[in-house]
Tab-separated table of C-alpha atoms (C1' of nucleotides) in Angstrom:
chain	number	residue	atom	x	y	z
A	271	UNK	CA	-29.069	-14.621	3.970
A	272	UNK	CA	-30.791	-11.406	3.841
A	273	UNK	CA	-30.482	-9.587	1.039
A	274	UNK	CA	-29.786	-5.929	3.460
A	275	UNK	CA	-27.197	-7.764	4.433
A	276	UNK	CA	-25.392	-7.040	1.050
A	277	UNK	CA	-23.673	-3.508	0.782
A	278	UNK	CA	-22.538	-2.084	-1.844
A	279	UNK	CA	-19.020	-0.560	-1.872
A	280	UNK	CA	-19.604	3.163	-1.683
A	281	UNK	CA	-21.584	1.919	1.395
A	282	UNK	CA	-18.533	0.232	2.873
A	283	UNK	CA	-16.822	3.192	2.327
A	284	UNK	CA	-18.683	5.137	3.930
A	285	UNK	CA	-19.123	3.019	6.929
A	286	UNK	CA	-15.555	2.219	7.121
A	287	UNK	CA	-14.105	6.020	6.578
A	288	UNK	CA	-11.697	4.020	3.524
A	289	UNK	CA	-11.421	5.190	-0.064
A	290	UNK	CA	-13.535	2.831	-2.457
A	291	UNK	CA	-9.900	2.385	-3.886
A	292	UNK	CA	-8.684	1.391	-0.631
A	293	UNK	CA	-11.485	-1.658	-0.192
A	294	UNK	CA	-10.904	-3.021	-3.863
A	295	UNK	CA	-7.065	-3.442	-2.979
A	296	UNK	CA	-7.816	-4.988	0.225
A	297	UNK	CA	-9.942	-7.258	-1.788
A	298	UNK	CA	-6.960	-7.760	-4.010
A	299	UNK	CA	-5.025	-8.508	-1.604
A	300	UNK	CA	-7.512	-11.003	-0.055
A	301	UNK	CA	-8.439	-9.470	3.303
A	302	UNK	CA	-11.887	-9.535	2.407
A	303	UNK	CA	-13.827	-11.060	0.008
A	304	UNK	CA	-16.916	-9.925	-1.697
A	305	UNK	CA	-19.865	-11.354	-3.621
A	306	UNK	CA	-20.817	-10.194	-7.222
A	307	UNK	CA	-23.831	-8.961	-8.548
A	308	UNK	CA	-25.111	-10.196	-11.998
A	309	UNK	CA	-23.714	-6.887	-13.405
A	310	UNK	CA	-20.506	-7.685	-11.809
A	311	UNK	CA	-20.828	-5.379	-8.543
A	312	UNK	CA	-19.247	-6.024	-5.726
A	313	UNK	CA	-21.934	-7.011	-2.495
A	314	UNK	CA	-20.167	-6.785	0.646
A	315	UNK	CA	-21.362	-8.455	4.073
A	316	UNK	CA	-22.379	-5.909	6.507
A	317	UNK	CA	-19.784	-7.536	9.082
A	318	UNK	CA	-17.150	-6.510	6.554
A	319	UNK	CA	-17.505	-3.616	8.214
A	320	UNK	CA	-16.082	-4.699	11.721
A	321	UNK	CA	-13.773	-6.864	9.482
A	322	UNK	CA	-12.398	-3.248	8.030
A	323	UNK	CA	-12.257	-1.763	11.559
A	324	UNK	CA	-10.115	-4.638	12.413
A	325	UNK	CA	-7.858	-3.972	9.759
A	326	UNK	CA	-7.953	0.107	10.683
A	327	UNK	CA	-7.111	-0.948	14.278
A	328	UNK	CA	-4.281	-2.846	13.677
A	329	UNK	CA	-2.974	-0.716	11.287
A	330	UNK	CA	-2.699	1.987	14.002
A	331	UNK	CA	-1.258	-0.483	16.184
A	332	UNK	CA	1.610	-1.000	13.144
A	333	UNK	CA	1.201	-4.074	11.476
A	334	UNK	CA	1.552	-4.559	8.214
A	335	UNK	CA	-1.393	-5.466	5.754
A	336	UNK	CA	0.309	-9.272	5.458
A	337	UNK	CA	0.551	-9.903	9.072
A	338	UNK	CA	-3.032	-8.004	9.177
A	339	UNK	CA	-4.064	-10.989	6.764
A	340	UNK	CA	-2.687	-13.576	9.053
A	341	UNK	CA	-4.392	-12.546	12.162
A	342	UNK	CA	-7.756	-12.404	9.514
A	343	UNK	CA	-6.830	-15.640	8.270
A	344	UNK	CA	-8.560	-17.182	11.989
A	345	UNK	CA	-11.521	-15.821	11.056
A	346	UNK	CA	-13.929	-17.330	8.842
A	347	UNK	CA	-14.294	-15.653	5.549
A	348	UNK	CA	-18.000	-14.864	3.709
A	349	UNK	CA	-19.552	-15.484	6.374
A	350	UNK	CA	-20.257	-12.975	9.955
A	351	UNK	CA	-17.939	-13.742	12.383
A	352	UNK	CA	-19.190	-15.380	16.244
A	353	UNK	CA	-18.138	-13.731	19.113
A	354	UNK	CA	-15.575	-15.664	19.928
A	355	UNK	CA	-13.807	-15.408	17.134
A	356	UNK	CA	-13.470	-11.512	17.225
A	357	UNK	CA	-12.603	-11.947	21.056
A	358	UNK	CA	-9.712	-14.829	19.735
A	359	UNK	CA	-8.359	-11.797	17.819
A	360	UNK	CA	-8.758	-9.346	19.861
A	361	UNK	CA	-7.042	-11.132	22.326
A	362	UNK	CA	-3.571	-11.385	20.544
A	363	UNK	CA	-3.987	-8.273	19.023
A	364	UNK	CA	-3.421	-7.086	22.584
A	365	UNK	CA	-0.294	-9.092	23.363
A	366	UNK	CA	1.190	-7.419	20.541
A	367	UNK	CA	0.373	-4.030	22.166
A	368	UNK	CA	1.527	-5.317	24.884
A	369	UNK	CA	5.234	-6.400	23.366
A	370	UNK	CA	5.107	-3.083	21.554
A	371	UNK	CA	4.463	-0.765	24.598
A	372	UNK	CA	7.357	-2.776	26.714
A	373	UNK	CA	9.703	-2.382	23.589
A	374	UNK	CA	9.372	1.366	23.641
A	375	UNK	CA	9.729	1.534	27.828
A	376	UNK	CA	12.589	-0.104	27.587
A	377	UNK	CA	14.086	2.239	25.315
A	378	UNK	CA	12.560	4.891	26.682
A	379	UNK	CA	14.753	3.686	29.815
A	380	UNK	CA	17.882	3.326	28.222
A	381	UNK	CA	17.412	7.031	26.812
A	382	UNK	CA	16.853	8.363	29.625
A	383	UNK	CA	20.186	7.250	31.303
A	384	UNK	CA	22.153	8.471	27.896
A	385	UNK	CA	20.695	11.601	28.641
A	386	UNK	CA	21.850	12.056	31.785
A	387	UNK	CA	25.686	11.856	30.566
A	388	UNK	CA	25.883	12.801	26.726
A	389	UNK	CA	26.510	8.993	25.719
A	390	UNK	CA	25.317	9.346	22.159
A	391	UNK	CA	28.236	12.068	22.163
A	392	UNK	CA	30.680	11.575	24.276
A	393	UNK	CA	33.949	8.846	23.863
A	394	UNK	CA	34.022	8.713	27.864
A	395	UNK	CA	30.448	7.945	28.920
A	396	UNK	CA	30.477	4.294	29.970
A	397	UNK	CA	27.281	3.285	27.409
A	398	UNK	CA	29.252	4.747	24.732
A	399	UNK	CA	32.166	2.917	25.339
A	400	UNK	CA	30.777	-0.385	25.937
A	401	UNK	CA	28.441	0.293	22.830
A	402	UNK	CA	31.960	1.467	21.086
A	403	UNK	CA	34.060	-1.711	22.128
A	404	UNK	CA	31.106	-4.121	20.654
A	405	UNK	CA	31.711	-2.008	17.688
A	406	UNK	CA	34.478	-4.326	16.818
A	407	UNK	CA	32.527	-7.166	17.488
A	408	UNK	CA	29.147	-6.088	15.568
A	409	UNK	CA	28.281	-2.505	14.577
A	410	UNK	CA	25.639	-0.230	15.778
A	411	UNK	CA	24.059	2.264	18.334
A	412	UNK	CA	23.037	-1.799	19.783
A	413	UNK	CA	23.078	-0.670	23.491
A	414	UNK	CA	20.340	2.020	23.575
A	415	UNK	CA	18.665	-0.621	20.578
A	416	UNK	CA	18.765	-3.945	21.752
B	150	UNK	CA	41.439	18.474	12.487
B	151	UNK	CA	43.412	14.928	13.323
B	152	UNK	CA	43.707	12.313	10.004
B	153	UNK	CA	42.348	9.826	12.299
B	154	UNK	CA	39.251	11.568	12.827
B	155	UNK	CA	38.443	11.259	9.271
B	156	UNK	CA	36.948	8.070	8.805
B	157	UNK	CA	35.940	6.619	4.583
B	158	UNK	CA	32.417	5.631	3.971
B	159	UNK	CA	33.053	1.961	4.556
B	160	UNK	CA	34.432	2.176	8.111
B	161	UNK	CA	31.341	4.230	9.056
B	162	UNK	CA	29.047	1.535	7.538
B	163	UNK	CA	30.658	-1.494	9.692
B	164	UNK	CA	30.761	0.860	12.542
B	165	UNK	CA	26.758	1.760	12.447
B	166	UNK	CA	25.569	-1.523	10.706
B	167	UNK	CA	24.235	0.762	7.815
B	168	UNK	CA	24.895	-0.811	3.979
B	169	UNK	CA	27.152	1.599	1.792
B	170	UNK	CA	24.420	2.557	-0.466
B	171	UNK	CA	22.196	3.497	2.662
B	172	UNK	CA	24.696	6.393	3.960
B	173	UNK	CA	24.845	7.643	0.794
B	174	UNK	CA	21.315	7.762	0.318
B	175	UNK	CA	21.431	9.482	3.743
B	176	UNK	CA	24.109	12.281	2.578
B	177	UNK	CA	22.099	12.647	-0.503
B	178	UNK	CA	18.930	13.282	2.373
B	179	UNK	CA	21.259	16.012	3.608
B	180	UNK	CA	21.374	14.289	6.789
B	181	UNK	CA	24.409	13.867	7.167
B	182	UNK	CA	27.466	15.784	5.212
B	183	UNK	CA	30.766	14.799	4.258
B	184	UNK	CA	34.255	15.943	3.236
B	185	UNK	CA	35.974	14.492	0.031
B	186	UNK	CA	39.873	13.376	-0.825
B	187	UNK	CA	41.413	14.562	-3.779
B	188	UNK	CA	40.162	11.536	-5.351
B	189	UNK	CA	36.318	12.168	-4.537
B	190	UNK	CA	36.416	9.842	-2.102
B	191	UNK	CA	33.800	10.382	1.079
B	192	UNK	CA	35.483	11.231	4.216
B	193	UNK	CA	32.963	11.394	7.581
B	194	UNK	CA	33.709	12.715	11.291
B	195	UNK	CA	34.034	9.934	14.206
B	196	UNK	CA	31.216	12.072	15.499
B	197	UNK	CA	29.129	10.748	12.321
B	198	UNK	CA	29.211	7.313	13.814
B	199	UNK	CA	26.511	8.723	16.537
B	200	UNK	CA	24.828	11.155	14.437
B	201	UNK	CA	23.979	7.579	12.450
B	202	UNK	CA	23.356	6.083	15.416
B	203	UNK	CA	20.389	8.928	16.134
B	204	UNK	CA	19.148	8.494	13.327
B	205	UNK	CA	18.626	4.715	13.687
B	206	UNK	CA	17.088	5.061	17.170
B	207	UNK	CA	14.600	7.858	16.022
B	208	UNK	CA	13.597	5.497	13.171
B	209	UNK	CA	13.055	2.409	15.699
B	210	UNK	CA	10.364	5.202	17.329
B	211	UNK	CA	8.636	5.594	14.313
B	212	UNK	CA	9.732	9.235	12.770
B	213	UNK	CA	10.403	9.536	8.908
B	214	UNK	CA	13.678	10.849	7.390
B	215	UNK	CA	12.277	14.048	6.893
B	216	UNK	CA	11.676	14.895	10.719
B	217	UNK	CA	14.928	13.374	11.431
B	218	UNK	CA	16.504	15.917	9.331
B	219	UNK	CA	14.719	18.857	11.210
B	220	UNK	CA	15.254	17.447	14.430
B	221	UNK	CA	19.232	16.881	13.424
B	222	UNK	CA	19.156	20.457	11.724
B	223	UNK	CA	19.423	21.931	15.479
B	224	UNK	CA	23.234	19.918	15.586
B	225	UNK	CA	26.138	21.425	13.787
B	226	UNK	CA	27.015	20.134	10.592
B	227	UNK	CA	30.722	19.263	9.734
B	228	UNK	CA	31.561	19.877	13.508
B	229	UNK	CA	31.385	17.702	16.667
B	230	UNK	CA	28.628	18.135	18.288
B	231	UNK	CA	28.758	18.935	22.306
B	232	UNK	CA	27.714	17.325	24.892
B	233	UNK	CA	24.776	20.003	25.652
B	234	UNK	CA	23.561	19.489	21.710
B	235	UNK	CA	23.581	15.700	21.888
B	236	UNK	CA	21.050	16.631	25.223
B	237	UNK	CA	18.774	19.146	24.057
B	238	UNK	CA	17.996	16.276	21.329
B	239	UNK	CA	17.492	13.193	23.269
B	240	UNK	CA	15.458	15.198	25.461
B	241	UNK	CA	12.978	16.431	22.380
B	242	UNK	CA	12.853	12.336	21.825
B	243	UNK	CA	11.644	11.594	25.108
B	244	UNK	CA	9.048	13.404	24.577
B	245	UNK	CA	8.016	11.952	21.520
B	246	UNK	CA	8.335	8.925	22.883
B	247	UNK	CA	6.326	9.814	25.904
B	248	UNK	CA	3.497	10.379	23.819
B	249	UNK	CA	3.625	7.716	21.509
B	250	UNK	CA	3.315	4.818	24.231
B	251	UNK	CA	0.470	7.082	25.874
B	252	UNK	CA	-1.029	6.614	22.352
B	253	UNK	CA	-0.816	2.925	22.346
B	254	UNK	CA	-1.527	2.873	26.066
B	255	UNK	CA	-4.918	4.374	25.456
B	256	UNK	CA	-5.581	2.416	22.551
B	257	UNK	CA	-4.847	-0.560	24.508
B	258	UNK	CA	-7.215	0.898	27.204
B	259	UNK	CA	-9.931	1.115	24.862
B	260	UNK	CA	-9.796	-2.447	23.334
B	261	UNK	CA	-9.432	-3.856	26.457
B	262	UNK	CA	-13.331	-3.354	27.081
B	263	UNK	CA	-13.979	-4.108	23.651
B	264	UNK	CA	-12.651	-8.004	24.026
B	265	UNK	CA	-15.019	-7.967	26.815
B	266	UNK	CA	-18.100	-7.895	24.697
B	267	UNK	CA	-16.872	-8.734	21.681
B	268	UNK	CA	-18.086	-4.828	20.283
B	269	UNK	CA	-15.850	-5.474	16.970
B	270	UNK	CA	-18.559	-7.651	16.159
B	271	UNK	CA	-22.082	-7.484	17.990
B	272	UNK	CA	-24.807	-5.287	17.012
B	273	UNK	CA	-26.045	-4.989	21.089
B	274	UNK	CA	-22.420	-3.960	21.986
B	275	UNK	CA	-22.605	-0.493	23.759
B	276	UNK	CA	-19.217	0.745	22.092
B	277	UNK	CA	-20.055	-1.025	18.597
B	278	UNK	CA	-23.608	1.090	18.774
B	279	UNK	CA	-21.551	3.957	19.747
B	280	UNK	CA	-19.696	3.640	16.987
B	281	UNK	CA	-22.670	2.759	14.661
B	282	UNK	CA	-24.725	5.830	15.484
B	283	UNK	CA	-21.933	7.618	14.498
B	284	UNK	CA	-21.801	6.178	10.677
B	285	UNK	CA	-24.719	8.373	9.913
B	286	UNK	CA	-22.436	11.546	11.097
B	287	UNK	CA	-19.030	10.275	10.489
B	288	UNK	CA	-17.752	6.624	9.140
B	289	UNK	CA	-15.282	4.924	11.256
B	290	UNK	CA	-14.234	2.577	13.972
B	291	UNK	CA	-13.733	5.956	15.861
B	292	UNK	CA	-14.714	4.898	19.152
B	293	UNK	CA	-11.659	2.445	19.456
B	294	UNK	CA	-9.151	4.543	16.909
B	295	UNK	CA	-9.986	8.249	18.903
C	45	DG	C1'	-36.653	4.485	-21.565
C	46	DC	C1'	-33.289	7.529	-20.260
C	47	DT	C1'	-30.266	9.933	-17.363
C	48	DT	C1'	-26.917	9.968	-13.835
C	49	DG	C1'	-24.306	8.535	-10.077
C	50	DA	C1'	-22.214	4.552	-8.514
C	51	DC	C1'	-19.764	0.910	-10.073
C	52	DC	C1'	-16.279	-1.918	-13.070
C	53	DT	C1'	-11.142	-3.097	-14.872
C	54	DC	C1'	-6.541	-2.229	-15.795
C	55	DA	C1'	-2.444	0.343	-16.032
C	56	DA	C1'	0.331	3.829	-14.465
C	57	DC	C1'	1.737	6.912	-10.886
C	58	DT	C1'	3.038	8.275	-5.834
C	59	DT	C1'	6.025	8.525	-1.460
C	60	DA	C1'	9.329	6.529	1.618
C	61	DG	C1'	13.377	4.364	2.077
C	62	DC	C1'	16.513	2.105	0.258
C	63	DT	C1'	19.186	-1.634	-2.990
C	64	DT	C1'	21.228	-3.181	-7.260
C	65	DG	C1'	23.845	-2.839	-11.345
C	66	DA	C1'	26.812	-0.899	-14.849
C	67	DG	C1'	30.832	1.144	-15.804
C	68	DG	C1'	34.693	3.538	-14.089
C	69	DT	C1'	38.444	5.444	-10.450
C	70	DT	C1'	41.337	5.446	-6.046
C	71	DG	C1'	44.491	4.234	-2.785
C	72	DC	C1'	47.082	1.152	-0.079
C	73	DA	C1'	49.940	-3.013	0.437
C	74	DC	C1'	53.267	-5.805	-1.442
D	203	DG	C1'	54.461	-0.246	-10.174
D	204	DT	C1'	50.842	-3.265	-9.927
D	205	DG	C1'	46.841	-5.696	-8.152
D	206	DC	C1'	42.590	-5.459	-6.081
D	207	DA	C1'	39.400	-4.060	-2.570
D	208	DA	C1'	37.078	-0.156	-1.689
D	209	DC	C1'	35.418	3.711	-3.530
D	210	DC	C1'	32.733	6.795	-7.154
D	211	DT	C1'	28.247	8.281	-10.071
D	212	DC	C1'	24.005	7.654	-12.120
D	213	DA	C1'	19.993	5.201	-13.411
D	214	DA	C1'	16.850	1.814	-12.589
D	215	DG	C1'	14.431	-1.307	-9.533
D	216	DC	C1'	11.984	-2.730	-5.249
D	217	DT	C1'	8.246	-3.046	-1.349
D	218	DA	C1'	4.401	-1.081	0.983
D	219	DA	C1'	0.173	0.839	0.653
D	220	DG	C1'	-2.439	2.877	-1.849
D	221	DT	C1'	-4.327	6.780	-5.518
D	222	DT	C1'	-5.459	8.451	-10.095
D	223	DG	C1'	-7.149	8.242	-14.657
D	224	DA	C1'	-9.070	6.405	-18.853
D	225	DG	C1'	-12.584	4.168	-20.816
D	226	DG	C1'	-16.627	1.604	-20.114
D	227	DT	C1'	-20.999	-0.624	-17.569
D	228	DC	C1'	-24.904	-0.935	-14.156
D	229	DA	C1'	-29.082	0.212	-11.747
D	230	DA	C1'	-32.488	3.142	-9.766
D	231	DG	C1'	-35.482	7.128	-10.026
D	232	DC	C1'	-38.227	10.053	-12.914
DNA sequence: GCTTGACCTCAACTTAGCTTGAGGTTGCAC
DNA sequence: GTGCAACCTCAAGCTAAGTTGAGGTCAAGC
């Protein structure tokens, strides 16, 4: 193992656009793991770097750091990732999208008829009322939700 | 003003699916306002059940409390609102919606080519080099995030 | 060999969005 | 007229995702 493979943290940072802060709690919370100098600095592998964009990425996407650290968790740690273990990733990464983009069409559907008629308003649209009638079944704005 | 349009805190909870402590919260937020009994007791509009209900489905798409007070500021407070209110809203939500699944369509767009050559991780990948020349102007996994 | 910027740990603070608990009051049904 | 569920306030606590600060160490260039 080369020793340019080893970055320093400020380096990470840099690379990765993250606050030094940012990588040491990511650390912390074991989404990457770094060796130590013998004065107890932090050397990074260089594809911690694609490991951190992965993290950036699904960030944007709206996971959370835990499920973040799940999807990581396929990947082998300390050492640089093959090809197809990023594409493994990648790959579900983009179902999610996928799930998340149909979520939001659908509701996106579902406002548009309310729109039409008022129903988040009005006692006699018809989505109101059915929403209203579940009401004393289970509470909630469920039609335009669910 | 009918009796029975006065509704107590707890009715409005089962009636939205909020907790208790949540609507409060949400008064204190000024997002919603209420009336009180000669005992202090809360006392909400019918017509609070779907400004609740708003604010629930402008959560599920991802806006915080704060713009869901200014986008609620445009309804009358401590009034029902009309039919032509409830619209002008839902249609300044369509468009936020609009642009959040172009968002997430474009991002999808983007690492869609990426799982082809595995860019996350390969130093030869076109994109990843992309990406890389850039960490000497600007850190980042910009190509996929931008 | 010394200076200085990058690094270290640990604890406390931040914002968003609530929940929980303590201690007390109201209002409706019998 | 009393019991008790539902209500009240206020303060503190919680999770997520970090940031900030204090006080101290490391390492690389001159």
């Amino acid at each position: 193992m080369d020793k340019n493979d080893l970055i320093p943290i400020g380096v990470l940072a840099r690379r990765t656009g993250l606050a030094v802060s940012a990588i040491r709690f990511y650390e912390d919370r074991g989404l990457l793991c770094a060796m130590r100098t013998m004065g107890n600095q932090r050397r990074f592998l260089r594809s911690d770097i694609r490991r951190l964009s992965f993290v950036l990425i699904a960030q944007r996407l709206g996971l959370g750091l835990t499920e973040i650290e799940e999807a990581l968790a396929t990947l082998p740690m300390g050492r640089t990732p093959t090809l197809t273990d990023w594409q493994k990733l990648s790959r579900s990464m983009r179902s999610q999208l996928d799930a998340k983009i149909q979520l939001l069409t659908r509701t996106r559907a579902k406002l548009d008829e309310c729109i039409g008629c008022g129903c988040l308003s009005l006692q006699r649209c018809q989505l109101y009322n059915r929403d209203d009638r579940a009401g004393a079944a289970g509470p909630g704005p469920r039609y335009v939700l669910d």
